mmCIF file of C-alpha atoms in Angstrom:
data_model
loop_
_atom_site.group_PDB
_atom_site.id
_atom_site.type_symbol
_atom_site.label_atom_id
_atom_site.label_comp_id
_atom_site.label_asym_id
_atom_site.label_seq_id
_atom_site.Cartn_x
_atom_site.Cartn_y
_atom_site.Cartn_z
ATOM 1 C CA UNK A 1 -35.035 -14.837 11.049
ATOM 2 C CA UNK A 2 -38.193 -16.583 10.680
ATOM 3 C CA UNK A 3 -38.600 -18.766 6.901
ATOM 4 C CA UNK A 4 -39.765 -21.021 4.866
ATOM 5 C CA UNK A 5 -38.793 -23.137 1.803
ATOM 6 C CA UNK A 6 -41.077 -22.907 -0.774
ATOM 7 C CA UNK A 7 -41.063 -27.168 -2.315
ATOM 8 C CA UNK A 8 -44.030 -27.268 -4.523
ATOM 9 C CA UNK A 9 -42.581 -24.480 -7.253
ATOM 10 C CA UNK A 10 -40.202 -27.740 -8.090
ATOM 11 C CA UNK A 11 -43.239 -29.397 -9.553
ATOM 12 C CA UNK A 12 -45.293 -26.472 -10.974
ATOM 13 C CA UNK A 13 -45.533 -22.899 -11.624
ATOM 14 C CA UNK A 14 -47.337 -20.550 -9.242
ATOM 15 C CA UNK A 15 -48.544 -17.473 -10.418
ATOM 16 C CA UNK A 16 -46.886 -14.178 -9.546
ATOM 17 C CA UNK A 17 -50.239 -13.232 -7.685
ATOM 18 C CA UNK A 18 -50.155 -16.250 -5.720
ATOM 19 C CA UNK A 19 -46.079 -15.330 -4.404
ATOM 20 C CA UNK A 20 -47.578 -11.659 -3.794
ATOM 21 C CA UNK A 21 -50.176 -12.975 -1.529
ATOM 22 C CA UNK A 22 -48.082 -15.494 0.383
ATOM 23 C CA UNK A 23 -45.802 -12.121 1.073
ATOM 24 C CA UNK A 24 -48.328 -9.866 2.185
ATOM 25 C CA UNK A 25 -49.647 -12.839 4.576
ATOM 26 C CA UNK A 26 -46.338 -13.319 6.529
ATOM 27 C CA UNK A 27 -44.520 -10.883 8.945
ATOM 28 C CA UNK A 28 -42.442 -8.300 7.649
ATOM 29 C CA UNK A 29 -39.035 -10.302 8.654
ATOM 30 C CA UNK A 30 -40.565 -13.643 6.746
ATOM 31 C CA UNK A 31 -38.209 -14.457 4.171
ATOM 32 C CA UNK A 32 -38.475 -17.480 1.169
ATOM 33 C CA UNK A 33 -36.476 -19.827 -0.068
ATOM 34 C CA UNK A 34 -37.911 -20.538 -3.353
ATOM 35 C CA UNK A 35 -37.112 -24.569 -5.612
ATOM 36 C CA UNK A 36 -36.276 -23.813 -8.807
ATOM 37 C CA UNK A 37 -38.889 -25.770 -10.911
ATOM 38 C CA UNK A 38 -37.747 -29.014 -12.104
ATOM 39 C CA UNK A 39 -38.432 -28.379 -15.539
ATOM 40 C CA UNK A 40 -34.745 -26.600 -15.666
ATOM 41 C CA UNK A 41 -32.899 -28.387 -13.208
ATOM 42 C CA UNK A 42 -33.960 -31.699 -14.671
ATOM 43 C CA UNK A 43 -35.593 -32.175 -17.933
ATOM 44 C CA UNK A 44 -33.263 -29.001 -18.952
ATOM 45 C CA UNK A 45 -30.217 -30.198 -16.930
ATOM 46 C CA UNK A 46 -29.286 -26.899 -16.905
ATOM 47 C CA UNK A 47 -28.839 -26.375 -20.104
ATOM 48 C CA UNK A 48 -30.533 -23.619 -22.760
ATOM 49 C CA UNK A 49 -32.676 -22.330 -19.603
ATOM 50 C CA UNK A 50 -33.004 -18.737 -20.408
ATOM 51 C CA UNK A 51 -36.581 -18.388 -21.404
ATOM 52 C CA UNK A 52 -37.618 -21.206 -18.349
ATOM 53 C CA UNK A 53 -35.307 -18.717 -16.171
ATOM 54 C CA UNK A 54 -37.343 -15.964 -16.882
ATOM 55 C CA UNK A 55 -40.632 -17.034 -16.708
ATOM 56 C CA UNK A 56 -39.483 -18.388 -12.915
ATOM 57 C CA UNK A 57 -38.176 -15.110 -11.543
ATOM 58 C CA UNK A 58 -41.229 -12.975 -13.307
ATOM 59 C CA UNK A 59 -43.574 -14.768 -10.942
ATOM 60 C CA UNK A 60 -40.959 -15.042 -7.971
ATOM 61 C CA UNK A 61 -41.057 -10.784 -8.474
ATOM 62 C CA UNK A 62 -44.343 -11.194 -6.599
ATOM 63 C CA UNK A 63 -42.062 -12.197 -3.107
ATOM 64 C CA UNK A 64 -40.757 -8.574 -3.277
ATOM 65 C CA UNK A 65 -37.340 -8.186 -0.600
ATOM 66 C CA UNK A 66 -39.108 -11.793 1.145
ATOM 67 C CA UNK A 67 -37.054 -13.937 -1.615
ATOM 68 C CA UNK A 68 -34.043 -14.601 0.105
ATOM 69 C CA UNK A 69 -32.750 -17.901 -1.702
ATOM 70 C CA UNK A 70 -33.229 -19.869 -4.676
ATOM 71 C CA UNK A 71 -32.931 -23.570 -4.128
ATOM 72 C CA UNK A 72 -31.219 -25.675 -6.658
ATOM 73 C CA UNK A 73 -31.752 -29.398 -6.391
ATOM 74 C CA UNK A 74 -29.810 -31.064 -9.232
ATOM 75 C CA UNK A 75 -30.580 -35.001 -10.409
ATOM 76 C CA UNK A 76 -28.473 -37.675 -8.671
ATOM 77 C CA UNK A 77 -27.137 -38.284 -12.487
ATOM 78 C CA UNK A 78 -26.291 -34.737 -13.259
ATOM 79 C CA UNK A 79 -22.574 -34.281 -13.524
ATOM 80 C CA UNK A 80 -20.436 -31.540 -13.381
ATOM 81 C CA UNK A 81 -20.029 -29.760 -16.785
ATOM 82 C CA UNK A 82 -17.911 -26.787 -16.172
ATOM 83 C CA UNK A 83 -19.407 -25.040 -19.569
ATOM 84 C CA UNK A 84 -23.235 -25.760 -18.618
ATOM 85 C CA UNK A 85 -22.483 -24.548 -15.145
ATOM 86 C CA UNK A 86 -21.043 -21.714 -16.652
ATOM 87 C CA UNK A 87 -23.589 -20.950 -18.921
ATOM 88 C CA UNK A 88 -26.521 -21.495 -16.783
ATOM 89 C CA UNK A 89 -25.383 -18.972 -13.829
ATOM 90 C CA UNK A 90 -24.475 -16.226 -16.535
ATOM 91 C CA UNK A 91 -27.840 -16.828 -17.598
ATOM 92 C CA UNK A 92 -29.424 -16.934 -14.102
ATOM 93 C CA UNK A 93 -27.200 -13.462 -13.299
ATOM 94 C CA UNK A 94 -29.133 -11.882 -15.830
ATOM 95 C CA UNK A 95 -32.326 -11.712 -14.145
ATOM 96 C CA UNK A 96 -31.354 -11.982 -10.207
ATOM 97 C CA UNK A 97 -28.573 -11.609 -7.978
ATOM 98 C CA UNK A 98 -30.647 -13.717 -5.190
ATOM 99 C CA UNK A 99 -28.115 -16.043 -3.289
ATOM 100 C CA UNK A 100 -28.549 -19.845 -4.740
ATOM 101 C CA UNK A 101 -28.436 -22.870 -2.510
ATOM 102 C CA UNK A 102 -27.031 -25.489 -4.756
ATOM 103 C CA UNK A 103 -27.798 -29.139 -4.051
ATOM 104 C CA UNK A 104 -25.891 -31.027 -6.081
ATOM 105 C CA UNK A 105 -26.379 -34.841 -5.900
ATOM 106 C CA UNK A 106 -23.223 -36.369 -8.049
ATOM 107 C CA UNK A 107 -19.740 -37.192 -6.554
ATOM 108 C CA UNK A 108 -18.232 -34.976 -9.529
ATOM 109 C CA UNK A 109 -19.710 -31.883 -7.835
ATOM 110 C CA UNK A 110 -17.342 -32.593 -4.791
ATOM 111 C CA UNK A 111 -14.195 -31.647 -5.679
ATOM 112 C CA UNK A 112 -11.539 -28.368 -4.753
ATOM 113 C CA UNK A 113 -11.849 -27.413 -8.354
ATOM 114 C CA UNK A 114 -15.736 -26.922 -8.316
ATOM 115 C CA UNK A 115 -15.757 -25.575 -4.956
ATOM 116 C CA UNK A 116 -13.330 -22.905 -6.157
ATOM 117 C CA UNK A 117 -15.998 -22.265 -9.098
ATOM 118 C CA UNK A 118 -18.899 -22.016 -6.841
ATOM 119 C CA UNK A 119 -16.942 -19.457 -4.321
ATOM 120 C CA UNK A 120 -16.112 -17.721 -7.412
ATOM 121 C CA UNK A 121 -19.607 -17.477 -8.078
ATOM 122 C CA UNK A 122 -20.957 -16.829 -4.935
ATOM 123 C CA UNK A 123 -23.391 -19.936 -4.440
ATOM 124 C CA UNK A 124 -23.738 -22.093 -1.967
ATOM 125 C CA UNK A 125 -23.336 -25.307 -1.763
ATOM 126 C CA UNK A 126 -26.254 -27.117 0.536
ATOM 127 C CA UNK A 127 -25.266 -30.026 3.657
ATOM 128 C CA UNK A 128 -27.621 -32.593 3.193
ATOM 129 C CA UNK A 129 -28.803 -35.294 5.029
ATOM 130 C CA UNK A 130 -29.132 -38.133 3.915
ATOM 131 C CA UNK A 131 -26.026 -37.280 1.990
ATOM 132 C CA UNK A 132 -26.078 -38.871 -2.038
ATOM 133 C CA UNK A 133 -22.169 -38.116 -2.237
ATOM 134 C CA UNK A 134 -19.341 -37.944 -0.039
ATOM 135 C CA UNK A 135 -18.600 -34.028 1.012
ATOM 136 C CA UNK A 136 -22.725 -33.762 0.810
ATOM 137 C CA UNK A 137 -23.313 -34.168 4.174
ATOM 138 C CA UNK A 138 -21.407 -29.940 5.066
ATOM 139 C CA UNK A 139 -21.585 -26.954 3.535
ATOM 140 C CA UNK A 140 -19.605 -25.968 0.560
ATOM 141 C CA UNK A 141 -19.151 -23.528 -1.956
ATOM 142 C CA UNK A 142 -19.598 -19.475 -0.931
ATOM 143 C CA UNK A 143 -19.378 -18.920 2.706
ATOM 144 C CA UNK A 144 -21.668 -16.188 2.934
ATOM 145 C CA UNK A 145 -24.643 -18.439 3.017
ATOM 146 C CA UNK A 146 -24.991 -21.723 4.724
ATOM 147 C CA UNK A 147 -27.987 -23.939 3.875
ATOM 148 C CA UNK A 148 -28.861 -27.078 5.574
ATOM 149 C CA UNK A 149 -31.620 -29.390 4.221
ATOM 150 C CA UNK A 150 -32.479 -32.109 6.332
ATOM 151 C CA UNK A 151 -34.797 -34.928 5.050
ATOM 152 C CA UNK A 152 -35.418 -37.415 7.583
ATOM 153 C CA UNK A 153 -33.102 -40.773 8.011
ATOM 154 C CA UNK A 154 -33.479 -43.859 7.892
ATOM 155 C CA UNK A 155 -36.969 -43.307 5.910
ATOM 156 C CA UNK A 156 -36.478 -40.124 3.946
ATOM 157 C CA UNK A 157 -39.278 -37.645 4.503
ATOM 158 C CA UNK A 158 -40.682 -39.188 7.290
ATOM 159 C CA UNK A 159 -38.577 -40.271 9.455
ATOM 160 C CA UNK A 160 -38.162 -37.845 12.958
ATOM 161 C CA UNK A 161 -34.363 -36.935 14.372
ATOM 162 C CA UNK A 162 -34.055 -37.738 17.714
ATOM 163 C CA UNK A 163 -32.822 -35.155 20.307
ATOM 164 C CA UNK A 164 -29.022 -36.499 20.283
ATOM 165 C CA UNK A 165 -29.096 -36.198 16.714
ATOM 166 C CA UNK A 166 -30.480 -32.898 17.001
ATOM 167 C CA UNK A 167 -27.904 -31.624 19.403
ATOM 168 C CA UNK A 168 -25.171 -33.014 17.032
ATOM 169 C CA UNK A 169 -26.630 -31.102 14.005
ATOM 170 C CA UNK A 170 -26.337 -27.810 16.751
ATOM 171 C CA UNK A 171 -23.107 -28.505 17.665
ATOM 172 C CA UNK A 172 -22.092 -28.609 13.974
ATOM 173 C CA UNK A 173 -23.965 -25.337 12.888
ATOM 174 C CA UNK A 174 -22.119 -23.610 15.615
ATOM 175 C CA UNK A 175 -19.066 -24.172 13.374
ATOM 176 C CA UNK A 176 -20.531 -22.785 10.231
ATOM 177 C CA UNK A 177 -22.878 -20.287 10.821
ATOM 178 C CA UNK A 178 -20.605 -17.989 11.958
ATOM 179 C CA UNK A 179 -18.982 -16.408 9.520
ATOM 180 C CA UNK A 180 -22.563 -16.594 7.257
ATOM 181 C CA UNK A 181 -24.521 -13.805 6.601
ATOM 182 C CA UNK A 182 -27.382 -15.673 6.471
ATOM 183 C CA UNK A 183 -27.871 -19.658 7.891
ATOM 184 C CA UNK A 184 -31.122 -21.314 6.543
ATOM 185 C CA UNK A 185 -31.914 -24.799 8.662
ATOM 186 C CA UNK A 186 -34.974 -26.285 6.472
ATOM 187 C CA UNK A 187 -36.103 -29.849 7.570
ATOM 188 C CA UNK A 188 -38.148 -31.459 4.799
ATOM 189 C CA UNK A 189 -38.977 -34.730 6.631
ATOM 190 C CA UNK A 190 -42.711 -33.979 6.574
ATOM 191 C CA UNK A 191 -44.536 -36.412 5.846
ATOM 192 C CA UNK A 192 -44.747 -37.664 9.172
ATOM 193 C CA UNK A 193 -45.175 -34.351 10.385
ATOM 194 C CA UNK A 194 -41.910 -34.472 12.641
ATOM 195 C CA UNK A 195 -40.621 -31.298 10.468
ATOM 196 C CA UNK A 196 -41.938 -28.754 12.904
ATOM 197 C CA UNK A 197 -40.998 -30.478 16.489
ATOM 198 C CA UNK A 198 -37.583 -31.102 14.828
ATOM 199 C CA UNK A 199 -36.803 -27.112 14.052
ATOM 200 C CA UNK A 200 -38.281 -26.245 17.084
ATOM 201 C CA UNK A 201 -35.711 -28.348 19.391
ATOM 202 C CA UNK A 202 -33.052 -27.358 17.167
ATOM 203 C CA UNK A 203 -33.482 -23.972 17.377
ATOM 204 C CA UNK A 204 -33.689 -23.839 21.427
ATOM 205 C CA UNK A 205 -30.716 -25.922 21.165
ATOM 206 C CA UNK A 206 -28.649 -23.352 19.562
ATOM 207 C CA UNK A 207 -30.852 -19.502 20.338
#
């Protein structure tokens, strides 16, 4: 599976014409991972989000059968409410049973109670690195998708994994992936441009 992770719909809308003509540009086995603006995962904290929600997967309509996940990247000061949580994902049923990456950023999202909820729910819970909470760092919640987002460390966004690292990181998916239906391995440290030489090892590390 060839992807992508789509970052910049976290800080503004794209029009549905614009997610049509990223489709029709990629080959037909391209999927998207798509951030959920942070206009509801932030300034809404998840809460009262239906109208937000629906203006979001109107345009996302325009990736066709190439959405394959919405990302979900929560605040660092975003707790777990079990009502809001509950609330929000009834909502976000409503318009799209996509499978959700969740990357929650608060210690009160790591517990066996929430990860019951999230299995329950079917969303994923994403391994981060660097990790903001202990538990971050592997995969949680539903099974059936694993997610890894991997930022760069010690500089965040920039910094470049070296190959040891790398072949740890394989090692690890080995454990994971197999039970997944799908395994998305996104590395966001970019701003170097080490992102692309990073996925490339990793993925002749573990083809």
């Amino acid at each position: 599976m060839v992807c992508t992770e789509i970052n910049s719909s976290f800080y503004k809308p794209h029009r549905r014409s614009t997610y049509d003509r990223w489709a029709s540009s990629t080959p037909k086995d391209f999927l998207f991972s798509v951030k959920l603006p942070k206009a509801i995962s932030h300034d809404h904290a998840l809460i009262s989000c239906a109208q937000p929600l629906s203006c979001f997967f109107d345009a996302v309509a325009g990736l066709g059968e190439k959405l394959g996940v919405v990302l979900i990247q929560l605040p660092p000061k975003l707790a777990f409410d079990d009502s809001a949580f509950g609330r929000f994902f009834d909502d976000f049923r409503e318009y799209s049973d996509v499978a959700v990456a969740l990357e929650p950023r608060h210690a009160t999202w790591f517990t066996p109670d929430v990860e019951d909820k999230l299995q329950a729910r079917r969303i994923a819970r994403v391994a981060a690195d660097p990790a903001k909470a202990p538990g971050a760092s592997v995969p949680g919640g539903w099974d059936g998708l694993v997610y890894y987002r991997w930022h760069g460390a010690p500089r965040v966004y920039y910094s470049s994994y070296e190959v040891t690292e790398l072949e740890a990181m394989a090692s690890n998916l080995q454990t994971y992936r197999k039970a997944a239906r799908q395994s998305w391995f996104i590395f966001d440290n970019t701003a170097s441009g080490a992102a692309l030489g990073n996925a490339l090892t990793l993925s002749s590390l573990i083809d």
